[in-house]
XYZ file of C-alpha atoms in Angstrom:
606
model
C 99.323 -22.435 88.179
C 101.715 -21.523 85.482
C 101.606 -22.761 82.463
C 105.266 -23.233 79.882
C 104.747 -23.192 75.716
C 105.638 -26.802 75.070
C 108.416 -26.435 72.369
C 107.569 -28.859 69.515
C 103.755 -28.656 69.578
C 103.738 -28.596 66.039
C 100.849 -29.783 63.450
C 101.414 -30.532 60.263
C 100.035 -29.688 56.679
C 99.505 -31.435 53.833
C 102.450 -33.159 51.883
C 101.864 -34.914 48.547
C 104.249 -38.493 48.059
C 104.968 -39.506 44.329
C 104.630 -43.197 43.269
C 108.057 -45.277 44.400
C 107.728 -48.964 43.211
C 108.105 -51.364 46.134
C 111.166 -53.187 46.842
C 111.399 -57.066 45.419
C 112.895 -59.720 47.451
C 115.356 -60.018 44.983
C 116.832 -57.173 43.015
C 115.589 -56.557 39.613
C 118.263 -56.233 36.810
C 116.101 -52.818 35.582
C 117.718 -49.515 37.284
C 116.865 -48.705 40.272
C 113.839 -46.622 40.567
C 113.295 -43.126 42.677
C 114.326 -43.817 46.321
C 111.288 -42.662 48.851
C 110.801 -38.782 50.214
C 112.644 -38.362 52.947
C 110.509 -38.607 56.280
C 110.649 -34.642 56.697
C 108.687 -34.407 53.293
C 105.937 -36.257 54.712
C 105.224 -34.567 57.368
C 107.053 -30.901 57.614
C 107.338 -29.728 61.345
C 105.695 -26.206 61.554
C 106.004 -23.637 64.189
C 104.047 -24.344 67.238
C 101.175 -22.512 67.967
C 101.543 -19.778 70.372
C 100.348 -20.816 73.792
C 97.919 -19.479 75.617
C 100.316 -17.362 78.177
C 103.544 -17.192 77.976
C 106.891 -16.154 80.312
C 106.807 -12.649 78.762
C 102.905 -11.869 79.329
C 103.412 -12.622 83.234
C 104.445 -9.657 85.400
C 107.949 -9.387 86.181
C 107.912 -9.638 89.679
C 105.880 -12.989 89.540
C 108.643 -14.219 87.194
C 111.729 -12.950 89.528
C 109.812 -14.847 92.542
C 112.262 -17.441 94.048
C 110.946 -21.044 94.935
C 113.294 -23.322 97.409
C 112.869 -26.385 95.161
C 113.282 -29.130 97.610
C 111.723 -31.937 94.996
C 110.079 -32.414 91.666
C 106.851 -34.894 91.823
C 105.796 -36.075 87.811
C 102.059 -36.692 86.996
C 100.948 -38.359 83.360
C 104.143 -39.700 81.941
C 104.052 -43.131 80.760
C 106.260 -42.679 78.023
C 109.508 -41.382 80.234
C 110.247 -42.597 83.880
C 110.510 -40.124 86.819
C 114.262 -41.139 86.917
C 114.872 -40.236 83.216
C 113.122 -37.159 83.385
C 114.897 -35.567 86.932
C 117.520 -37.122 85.519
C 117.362 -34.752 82.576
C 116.368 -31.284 84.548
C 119.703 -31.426 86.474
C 121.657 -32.087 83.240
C 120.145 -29.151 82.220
C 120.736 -27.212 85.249
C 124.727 -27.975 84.910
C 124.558 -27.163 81.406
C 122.632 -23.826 81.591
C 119.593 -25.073 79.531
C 118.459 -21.495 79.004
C 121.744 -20.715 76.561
C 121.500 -23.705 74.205
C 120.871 -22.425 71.069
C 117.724 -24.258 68.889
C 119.878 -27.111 67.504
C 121.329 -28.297 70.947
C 118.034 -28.383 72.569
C 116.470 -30.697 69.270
C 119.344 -32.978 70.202
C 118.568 -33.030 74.251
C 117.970 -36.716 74.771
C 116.475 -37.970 77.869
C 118.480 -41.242 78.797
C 117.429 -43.308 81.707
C 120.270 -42.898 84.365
C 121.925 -46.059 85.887
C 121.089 -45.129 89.747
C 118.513 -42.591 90.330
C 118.999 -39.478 90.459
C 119.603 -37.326 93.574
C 117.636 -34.165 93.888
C 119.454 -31.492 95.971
C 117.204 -28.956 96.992
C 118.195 -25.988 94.745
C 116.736 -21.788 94.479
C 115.293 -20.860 91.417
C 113.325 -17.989 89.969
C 109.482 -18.541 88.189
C 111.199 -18.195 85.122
C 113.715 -20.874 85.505
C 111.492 -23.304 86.852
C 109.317 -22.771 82.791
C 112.718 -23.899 81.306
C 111.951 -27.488 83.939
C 108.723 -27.680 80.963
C 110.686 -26.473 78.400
C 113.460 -30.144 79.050
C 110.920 -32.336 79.881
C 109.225 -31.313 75.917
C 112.737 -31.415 74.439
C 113.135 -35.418 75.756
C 109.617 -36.313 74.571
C 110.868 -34.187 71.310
C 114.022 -36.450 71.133
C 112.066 -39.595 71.324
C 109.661 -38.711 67.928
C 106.897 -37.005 70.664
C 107.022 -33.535 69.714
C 103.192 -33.035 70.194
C 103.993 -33.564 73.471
C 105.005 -31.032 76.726
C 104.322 -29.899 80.057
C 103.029 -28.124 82.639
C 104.993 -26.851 85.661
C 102.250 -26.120 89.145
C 102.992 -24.643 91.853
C 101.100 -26.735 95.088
C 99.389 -24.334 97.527
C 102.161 -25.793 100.486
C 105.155 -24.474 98.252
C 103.932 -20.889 97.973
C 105.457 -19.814 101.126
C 108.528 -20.438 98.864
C 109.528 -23.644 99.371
C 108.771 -26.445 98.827
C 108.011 -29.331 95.735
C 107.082 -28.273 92.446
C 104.787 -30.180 90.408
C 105.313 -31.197 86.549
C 102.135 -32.240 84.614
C 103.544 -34.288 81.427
C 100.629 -33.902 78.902
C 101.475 -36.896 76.353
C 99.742 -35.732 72.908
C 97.219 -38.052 71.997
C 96.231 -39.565 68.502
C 92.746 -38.476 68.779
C 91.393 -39.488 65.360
C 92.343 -41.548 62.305
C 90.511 -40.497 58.835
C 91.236 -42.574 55.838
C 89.715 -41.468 52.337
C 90.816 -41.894 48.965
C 90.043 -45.549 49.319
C 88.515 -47.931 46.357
C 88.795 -51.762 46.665
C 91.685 -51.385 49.305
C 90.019 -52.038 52.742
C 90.513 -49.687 55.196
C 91.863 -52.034 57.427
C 94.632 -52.401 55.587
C 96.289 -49.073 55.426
C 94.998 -48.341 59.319
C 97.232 -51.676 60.354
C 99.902 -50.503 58.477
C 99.881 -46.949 59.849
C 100.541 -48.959 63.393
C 98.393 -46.161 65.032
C 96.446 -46.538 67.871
C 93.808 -44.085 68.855
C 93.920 -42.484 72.299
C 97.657 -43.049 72.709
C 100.831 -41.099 72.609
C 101.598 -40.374 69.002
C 105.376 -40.480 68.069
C 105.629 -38.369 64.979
C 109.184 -40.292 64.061
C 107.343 -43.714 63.925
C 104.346 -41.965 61.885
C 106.407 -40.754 59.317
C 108.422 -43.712 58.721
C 105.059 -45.717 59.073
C 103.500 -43.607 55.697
C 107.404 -43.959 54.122
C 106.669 -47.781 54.162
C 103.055 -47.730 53.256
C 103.925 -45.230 50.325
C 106.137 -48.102 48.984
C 103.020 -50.495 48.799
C 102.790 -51.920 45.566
C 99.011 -51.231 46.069
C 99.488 -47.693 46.970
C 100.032 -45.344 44.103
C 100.067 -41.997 46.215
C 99.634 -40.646 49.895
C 98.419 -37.716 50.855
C 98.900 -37.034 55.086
C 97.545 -34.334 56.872
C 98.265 -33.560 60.456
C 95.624 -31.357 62.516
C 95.419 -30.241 66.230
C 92.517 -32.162 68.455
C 90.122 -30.658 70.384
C 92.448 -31.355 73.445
C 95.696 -29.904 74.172
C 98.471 -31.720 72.621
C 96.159 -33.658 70.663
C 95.878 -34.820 66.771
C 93.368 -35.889 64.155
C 95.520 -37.683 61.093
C 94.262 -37.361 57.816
C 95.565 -39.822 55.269
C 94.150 -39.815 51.227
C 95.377 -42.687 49.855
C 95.194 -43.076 45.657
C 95.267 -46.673 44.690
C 97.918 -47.914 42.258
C 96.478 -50.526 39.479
C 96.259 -53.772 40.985
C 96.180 -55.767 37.609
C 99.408 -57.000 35.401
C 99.653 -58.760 32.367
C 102.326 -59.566 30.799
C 102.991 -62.074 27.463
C 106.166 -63.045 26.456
C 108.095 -64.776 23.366
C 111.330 -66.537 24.356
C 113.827 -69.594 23.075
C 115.160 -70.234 26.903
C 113.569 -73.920 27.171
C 115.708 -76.854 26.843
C 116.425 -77.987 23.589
C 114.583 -81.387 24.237
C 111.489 -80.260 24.323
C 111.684 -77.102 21.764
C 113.713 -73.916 22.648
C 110.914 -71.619 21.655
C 108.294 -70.629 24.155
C 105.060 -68.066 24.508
C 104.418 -67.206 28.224
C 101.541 -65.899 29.562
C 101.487 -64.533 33.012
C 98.300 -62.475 34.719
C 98.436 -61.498 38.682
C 95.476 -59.695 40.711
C 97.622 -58.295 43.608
C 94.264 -57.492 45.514
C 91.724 -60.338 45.101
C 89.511 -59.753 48.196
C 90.524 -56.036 48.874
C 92.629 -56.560 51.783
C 95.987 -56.553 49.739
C 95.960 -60.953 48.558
C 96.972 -61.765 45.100
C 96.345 -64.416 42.763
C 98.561 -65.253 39.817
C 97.859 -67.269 37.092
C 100.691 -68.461 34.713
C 100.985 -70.897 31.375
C 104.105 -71.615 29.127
C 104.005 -73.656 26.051
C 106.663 -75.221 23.781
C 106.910 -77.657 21.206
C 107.288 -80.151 23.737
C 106.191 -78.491 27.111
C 103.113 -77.295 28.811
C 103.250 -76.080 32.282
C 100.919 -74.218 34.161
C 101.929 -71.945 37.204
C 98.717 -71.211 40.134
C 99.549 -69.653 43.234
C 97.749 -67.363 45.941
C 99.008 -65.244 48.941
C 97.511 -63.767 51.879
C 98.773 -61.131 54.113
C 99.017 -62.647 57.810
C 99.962 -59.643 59.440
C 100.560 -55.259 59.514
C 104.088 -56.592 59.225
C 104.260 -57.526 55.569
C 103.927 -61.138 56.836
C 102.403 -63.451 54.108
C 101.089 -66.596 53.522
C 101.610 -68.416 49.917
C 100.446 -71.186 48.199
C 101.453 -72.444 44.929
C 100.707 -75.318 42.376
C 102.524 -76.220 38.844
C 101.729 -79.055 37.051
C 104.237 -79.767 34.156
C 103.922 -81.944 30.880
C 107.417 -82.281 28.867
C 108.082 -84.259 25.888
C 111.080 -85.406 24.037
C 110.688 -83.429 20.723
C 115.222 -83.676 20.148
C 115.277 -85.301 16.787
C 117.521 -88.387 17.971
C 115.051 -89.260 20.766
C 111.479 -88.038 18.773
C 110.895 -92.028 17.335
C 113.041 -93.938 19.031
C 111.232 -97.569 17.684
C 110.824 -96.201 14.139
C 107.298 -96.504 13.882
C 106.748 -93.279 12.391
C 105.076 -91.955 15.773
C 106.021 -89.698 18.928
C 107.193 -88.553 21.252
C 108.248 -92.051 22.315
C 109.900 -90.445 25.833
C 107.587 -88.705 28.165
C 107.502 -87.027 31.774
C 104.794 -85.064 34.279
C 105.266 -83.411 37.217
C 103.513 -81.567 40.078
C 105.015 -79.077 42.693
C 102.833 -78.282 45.628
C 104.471 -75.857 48.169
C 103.385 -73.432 51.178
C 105.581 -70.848 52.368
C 105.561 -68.527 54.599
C 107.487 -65.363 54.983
C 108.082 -62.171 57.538
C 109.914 -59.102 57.333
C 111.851 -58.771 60.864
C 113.368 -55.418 59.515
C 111.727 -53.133 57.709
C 113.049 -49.615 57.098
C 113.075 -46.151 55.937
C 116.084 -44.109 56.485
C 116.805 -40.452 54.514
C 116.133 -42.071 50.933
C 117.186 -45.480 51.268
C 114.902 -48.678 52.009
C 115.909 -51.406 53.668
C 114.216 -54.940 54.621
C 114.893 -58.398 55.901
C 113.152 -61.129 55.761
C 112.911 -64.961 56.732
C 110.875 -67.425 56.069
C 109.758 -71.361 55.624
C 108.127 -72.974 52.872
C 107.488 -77.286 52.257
C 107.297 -78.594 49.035
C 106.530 -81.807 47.161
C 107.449 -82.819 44.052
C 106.116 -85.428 42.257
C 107.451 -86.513 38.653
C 107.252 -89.710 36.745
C 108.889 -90.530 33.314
C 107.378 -92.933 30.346
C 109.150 -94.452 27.316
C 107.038 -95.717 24.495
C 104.115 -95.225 26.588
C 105.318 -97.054 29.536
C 106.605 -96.228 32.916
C 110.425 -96.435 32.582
C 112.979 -94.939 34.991
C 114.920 -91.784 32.971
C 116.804 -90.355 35.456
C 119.073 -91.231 38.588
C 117.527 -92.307 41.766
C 113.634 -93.140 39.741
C 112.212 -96.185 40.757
C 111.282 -99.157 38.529
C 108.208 -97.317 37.108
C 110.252 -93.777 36.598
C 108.767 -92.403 39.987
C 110.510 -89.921 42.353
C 109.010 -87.821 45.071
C 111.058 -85.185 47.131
C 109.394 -83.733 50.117
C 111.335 -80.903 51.583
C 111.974 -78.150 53.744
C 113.562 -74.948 53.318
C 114.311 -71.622 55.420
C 115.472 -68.853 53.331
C 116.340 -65.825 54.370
C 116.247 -62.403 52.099
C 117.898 -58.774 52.189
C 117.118 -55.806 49.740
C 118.716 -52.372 49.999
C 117.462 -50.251 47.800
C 118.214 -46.417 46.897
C 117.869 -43.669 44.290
C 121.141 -44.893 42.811
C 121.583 -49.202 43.554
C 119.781 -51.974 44.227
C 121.506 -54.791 46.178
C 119.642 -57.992 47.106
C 121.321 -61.044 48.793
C 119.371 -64.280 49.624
C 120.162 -67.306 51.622
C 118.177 -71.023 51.567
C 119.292 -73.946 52.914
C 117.341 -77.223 51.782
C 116.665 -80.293 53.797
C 115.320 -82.913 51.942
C 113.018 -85.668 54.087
C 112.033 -89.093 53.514
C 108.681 -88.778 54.335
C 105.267 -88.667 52.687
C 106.367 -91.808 50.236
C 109.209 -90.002 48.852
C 111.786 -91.407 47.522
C 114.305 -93.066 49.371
C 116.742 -95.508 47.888
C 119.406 -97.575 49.949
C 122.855 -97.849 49.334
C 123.791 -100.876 46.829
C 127.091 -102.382 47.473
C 129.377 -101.878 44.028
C 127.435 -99.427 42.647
C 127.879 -95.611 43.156
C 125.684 -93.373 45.449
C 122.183 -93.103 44.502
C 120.052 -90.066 45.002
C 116.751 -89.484 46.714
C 114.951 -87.382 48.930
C 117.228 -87.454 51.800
C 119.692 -84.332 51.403
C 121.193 -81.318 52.444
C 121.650 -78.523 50.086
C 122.522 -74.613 50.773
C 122.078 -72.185 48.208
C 123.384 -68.047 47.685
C 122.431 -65.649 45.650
C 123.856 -62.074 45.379
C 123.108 -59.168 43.108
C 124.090 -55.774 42.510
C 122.158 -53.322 39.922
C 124.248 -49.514 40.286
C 122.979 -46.669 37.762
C 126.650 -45.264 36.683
C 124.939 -42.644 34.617
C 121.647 -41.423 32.652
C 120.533 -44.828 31.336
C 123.515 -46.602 32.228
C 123.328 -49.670 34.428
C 126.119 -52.046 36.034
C 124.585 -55.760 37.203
C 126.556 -58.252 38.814
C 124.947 -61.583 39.579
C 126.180 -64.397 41.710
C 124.857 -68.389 42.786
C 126.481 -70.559 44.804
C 124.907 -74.076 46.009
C 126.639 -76.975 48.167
C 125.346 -79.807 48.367
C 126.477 -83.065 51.088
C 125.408 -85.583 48.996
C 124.279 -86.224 45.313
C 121.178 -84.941 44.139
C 118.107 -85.801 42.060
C 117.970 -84.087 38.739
C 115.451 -81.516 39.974
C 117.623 -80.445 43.244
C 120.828 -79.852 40.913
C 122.841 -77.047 39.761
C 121.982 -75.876 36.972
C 124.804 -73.996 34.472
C 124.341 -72.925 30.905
C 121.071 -70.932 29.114
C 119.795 -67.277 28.886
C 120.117 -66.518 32.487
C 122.976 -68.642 33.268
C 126.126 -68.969 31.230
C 125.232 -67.307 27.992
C 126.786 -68.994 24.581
C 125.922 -72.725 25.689
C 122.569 -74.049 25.885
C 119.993 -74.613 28.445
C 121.209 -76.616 30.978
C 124.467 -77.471 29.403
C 125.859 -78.655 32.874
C 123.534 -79.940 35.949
C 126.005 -80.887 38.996
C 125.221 -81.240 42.796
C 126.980 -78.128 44.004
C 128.222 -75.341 41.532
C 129.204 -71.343 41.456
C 128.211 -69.189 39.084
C 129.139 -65.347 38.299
C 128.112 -62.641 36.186
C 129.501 -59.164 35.230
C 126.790 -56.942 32.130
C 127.235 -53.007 31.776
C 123.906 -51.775 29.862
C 125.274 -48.752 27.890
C 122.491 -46.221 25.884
C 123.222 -46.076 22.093
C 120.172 -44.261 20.659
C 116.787 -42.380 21.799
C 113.915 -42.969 19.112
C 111.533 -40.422 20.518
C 108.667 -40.938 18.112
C 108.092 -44.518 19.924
C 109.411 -42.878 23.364
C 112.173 -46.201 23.117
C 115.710 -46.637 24.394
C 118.058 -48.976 22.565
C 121.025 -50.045 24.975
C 124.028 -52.293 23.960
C 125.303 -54.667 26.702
C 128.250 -56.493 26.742
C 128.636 -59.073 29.642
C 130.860 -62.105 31.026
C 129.326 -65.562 32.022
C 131.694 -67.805 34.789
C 130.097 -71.301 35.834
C 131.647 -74.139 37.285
C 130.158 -77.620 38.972
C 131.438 -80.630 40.475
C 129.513 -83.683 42.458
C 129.278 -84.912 45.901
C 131.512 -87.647 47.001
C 129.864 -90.967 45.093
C 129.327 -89.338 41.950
C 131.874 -88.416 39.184
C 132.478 -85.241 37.826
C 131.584 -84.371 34.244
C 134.867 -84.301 31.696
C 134.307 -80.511 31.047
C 132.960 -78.864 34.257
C 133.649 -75.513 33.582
C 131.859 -72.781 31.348
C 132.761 -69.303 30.197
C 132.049 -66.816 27.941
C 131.721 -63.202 26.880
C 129.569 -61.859 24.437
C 127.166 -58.897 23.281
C 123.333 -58.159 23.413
C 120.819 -55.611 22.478
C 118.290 -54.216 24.858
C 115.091 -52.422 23.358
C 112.986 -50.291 26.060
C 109.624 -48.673 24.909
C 107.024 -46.863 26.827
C 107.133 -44.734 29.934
C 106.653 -48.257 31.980
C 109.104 -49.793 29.582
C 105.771 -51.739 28.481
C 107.821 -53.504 25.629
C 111.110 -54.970 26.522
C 113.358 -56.785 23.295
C 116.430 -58.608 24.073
C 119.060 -60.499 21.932
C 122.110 -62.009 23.317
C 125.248 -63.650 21.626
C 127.596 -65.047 23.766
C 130.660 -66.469 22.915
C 132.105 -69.342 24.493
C 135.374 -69.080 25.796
C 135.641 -73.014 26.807
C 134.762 -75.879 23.907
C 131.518 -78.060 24.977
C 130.217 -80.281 22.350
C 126.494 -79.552 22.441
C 125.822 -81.987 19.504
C 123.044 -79.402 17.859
C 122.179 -76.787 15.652
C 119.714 -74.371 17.976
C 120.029 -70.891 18.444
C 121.271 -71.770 21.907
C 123.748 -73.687 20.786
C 125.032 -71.568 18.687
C 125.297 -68.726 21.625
C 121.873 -66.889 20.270
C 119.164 -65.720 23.119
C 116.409 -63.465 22.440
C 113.324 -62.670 24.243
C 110.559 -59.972 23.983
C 108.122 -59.212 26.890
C 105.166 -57.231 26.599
C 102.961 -55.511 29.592
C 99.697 -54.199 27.971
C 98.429 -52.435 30.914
C-alpha cells in the first residue's frame, strides 16, 4: 500500500472575532457599523502536517515502477461521485497535474461530467499514480473539504503490473464539538447555529461562514474558534468560546412627535430582554404617555428554527383623548375631554430568513414572512359611543382583521447600509370586522375589505469620518379607500418635516427623503459629537376612486437640524429639526410642529 500527503489537511488555530452589531431588518439611519472578519480570519488555513511517508522517503526504483492502469475503483466517497472524481484524474492527466503551480491546483474543481467518463487504460509510474491522491484532495479542497484526501492501493492482482488501482477517499470527520464561554445562552443554541453535525464530513467553507453569521448574533459579543486534529486521520475536534453580549436595553426618551390632538409632547419608555429563557427569545415591554395619550406596547418572540426563523407576538392597547383646545369642552360645561377613543392591536407574525450570508466583509439577508392582525378601536363623544371617523358604525366601532406577507432585504458593509422592504395588505371581512355595503348616492365607504401594497427603501453611506448620507423612501397603493388606521400617513418628525403630525392621511401616497449628517465639533471632555444636518422632505397623496382628494395634496420642505452624539455607544442621542415648508398648508395652530420645530432626546443607560 502506498500512501499520498493529502494536500489541504490543515488544522486551524485560534482566531479572536471583535463585536459586529447584527443586521436590522430595516436599515438604521446611524452609520454603518464594522462589516464582519473576513472568513479567512476565522479560521486561517495552516500548513498540513507532514504525513507519515511521503513520495521522496520511498526508494526510487519503487517510485519509477510502471502500473498498466486498466481502471480506477473509489471506496468512501459520499461527498463526490465516481463519475466526478475519474472525471477529474483524466482532466488532470491532459493538463499535466504535476506542473500546476499552488494557485491552479486551489482552483481544481471537480464538476460532475454530463456522460461518464471513459477510462482508457493508460501506463504510469508509482509516482504519478500519488498525484491520482493528490486531484482527488484538490476537488474535496474546492468544495470547502480540505481536511479531506486520499489514499491510492495497489490490489495484490495488479502487482504483476497491470491491472486496477484502488483510491481510498478518507472524508475528514467532525469528531467533536466543545462549546465554553457560555452563561445564560444555551448551548443548544450556538451548536444549531454552527449547523455541525458530529461524525460527518466537515466543510471548512460552510464552518467559517457558519461562525461569520453566529458572530453577528445580537447575543454574541465575541467568538473565539479553535480547530484541532482528531484522533483519526483527517479528523477534527472544534473548539468554540463564545463571550455573551448584554442581553438587556433600556432606553427613555423625550419627544413632541404625537399629534397635536392629543398633546405633541411625549416620554417613552422602552425595556427589551433579548434572552428571556436562555435560548435566544425576547420580551419587550413599551409605554408612551402624552397629555392626551397612553399606549402601552407588549410583545414576545421565539426562535422557531437554526435558521433565524422566529415567532412573534404582540399586544398594544391605546387610550387617546382630544386635548386640541377647540375640541377640549365641546358642551361648555367646564369639563373634558368631551371626545374620546381606545384601541387594541393583536398580531402574530412569523418570519424566515431564506438567504442568509457572509461574503468577504459584506452581510447579506432575505427574509419573508406572514403576520395577522386585529384591530379593534371605538370612539366616544361626551361620554357616549359616537362614530368619529369614516366607515365606524353607529356606536363608533371598527374592526380590521388582516393579512400581510412582507418581504425584507438588508445589505450591509463596512461603508453602507441598504435595506428595502415589501408588504402587501389584504384586509378580510371576517372575525366581526367591519364591513359596510355600498349606499346608493353616497360615496365609497371604507371597511375591512381591502388591498393595500406598501415599499420602503433606504440607503445610509458613510462619505467620510463622521459623515453620513440617508435617503429614505415609502410608497403605498391602495385599490380602494381606506379606514383611517390603514392610510398614508404624510407630515411629522419622520415624515415631511416643517408640517405637523399627520398633516395629510390619503389611501395611497409617496414619500422621499434626502439628509447629509455633516460633523461640526468634537467635545472630548463628554466624548460627544455635534453634527449639523440639512435635509429635504417630498410627500404627496391622493384617494382611491370614490373618495376625493384633499385641496392641497402635496408637501415639501427643506430645512436644518442638530444632532448631539455622546458616549462610546452614542448612549445619549439630542435632535432638533426645523424644517421649512416649501408648500402653504393652513395647520390652524401654534405647536412647535406647526411651526416646523422637532426635537427629541433618547437616552440608553446601559
Amino acid at each position: 500500500m502506498i500512501i499520498s500527503p493529502a494536500a489541504g489537511w490543515a488544522q486551524t488555530s485560534p482566531q479572536t472575532l471583535e463585536r459586529v452589531d447584527p443586521p436590522a431588518p430595516e436599515a438604521s439611519p446611524d452609520p454603518p457599523p464594522e462589516a464582519p472578519d473576513s472568513p479567512e480570519d476565522l479560521l486561517p488555513e495552516q500548513p498540513p502536517e507532514p504525513p507519515a511517508e511521503t513520495p521522496s522517503d520511498l526508494p526510487p526504483g519503487v517510485l519509477a515502477t510502471e502500473i498498466r492502469v486498466t481502471e480506477l475503483r473509489f471506496e468512501g466517497n459520499e461527498i463526490l461521485s465516481n463519475d466526478s472524481l475519474q472525471q477529474a484524474i483524466l482532466e488532470a492527466l491532459a493538463r499535466d497535474f504535476a506542473t500546476l503551480d499552488p494557485a491552479e491546483r486551489d482552483e481544481f474543481a471537480c464538476e460532475p461530467p454530463f456522460e461518464p467518463p471513459v477510462w482508457t487504460p493508460v501506463t504510469q509510474t508509482v509516482a504519478q499514480l500519488l498525484r491520482f491522491a493528490e486531484v482527488v484532495a484538490a476537488c474535496y479542497a474546492a468544495e470547502g473539504y480540505t481536511t479531506s484526501g486520499a489514499v491510492i492501493q495497489i490490489p495484490t492482482e495488479t502487482r504483476g503490473g497491470t491491472g486496477p488501482v484502488d483510491i481510498l477517499v478518507i472524508e475528514g470527520e467532525l469528531e467533536s464539538v466543545d462549546i465554553t464561554g457560555r452563561q445564560r445562552l444555551n448551548e443548544g443554541y450556538v451548536r444549531s447555529r454552527l449547523h455541525l453535525d458530529e461524525g460527518q464530513p466537515l466543510n471548512i467553507d460552510r464552518l467559517q461562514e457558519n461562525l461569520q453569521l453566529l458572530q453577528i448574533d445580537p447575543l454574541v459579543q465575541q467568538i473565539r474558534a479553535e480547530l484541532n486534529a482528531g484522533a483519526a486521520p483527517g479528523s477534527s475536534r472544534l473548539l468554540v468560546d463564545i463571550e455573551e453580549a448584554r442581553s438587556f436595553d433600556l432606553s427613555l426618551a423625550l419627544d413632541n412627535s404625537r399629534p397635536v390632538s392629543v398633546g405633541t409632547a411625549q416620554q417613552q419608555v422602552f425595556a427589551r430582554e433579548s434572552n428571556l429563557l436562555g435560548i435566544g427569545d425576547a420580551l419587550s415591554l413599551g409605554y408612551t404617555h402624552s397629555e392626551g395619550s397612553d399606549a402601552l406596547s407588549v410583545g414576545y418572540s421565539l426562535p422557531i428554527n437554526a435558521r433565524d426563523g422566529r415567532l412573534s407576538l404582540r399586544f398594544d392597547p391605546t387610550r387617546n383623548d382630544i386635548v386640541d383646545a377647540d375640541f377640549f369642552d365641546i358642551n361648555r360645561d367646564g369639563e373634558g375631554p368631551d371626545i374620546e377613543s381606545r384601541s387594541q392591536l393583536y398580531e402574530i407574525s412569523l418570519r424566515q430568513p431564506v438567504m442568509r450570508r457572509v461574503d468577504a466583509q459584506t452581510f447579506q439577508e432575505l427574509a419573508i414572512g406572514l403576520s395577522g392582525s386585529l384591530r379593534n378601536s371605538q370612539s366616544f363623544l361626551l361620554g357616549d359611543p359616537f362614530p368619529l371617523s369614516p366607515g365606524a358604525s353607529v356606536t363608533g366601532k371598527t374592526r380590521v382583521v388582516a393579512l400581510r406577507f412582507f418581504q425584507d432585504y438588508t445589505l450591509r458593509d463596512a461603508r453602507q447600509v441598504f435595506s428595502a422592504r415589501s408588504q402587501f395588505s389584504l384586509g378580510l371581512g371576517i372575525l366581526d370586522a367591519t364591513v359596510n355595503n355600498s349606499v346608493e348616492g353616497v360615496g365609497a365607504i371604507p371597511d375591512s375589505r381591502f388591498f393595500a401594497w406598501q415599499g420602503q427603501l433606504q440607503w445610509a453611506k458613510v462619505l467620510a469620518p463622521d459623515t453620513l448620507l440617508l435617503l429614505r423612501s415609502d410608497l403605498q397603493l391602495a385599490d380602494q379607500v381606506l379606514l383611517s388606521a390603514e392610510q398614508f400617513s404624510l407630515g411629522g418628525a419622520s415624515s415631511v418635516r416643517g408640517y405637523r403630525q399627520d398633516q395629510l392621511l390619503t389611501d395611497n401616497g409617496l414619500f422621499a427623503s434626502a439628509e447629509v449628517r455633516l460633523p461640526v465639533a468634537r467635545i472630548p471632555t463628554w466624548n460627544a459629537l455635534l453634527q449639523v444636518t440639512p435635509f429635504i422632505d417630498f410627500g404627496t397623496g391622493w384617494n382611491s376612486s370614490g373618495r376625493g382628494n384633499p385641496d392641497e395634496n402635496t408637501l415639501a420642505s427643506v430645512g436644518l437640524g442638530l444632532q448631539l452624539l455622546q458616549g462610546d455607544r452614542n448612549q445619549l442621542t439630542a435632535r432638533l429639526d426645523w424644517g421649512i415648508p416649501l408648500i402653504s398648508v393652513d395647520s390652524g395652530g401654534n405647536s412647535w410642529q406647526e411651526k416646523g420645530l422637532y426635537f427629541s432626546v433618547v437616552y440608553n443607560p446601559f
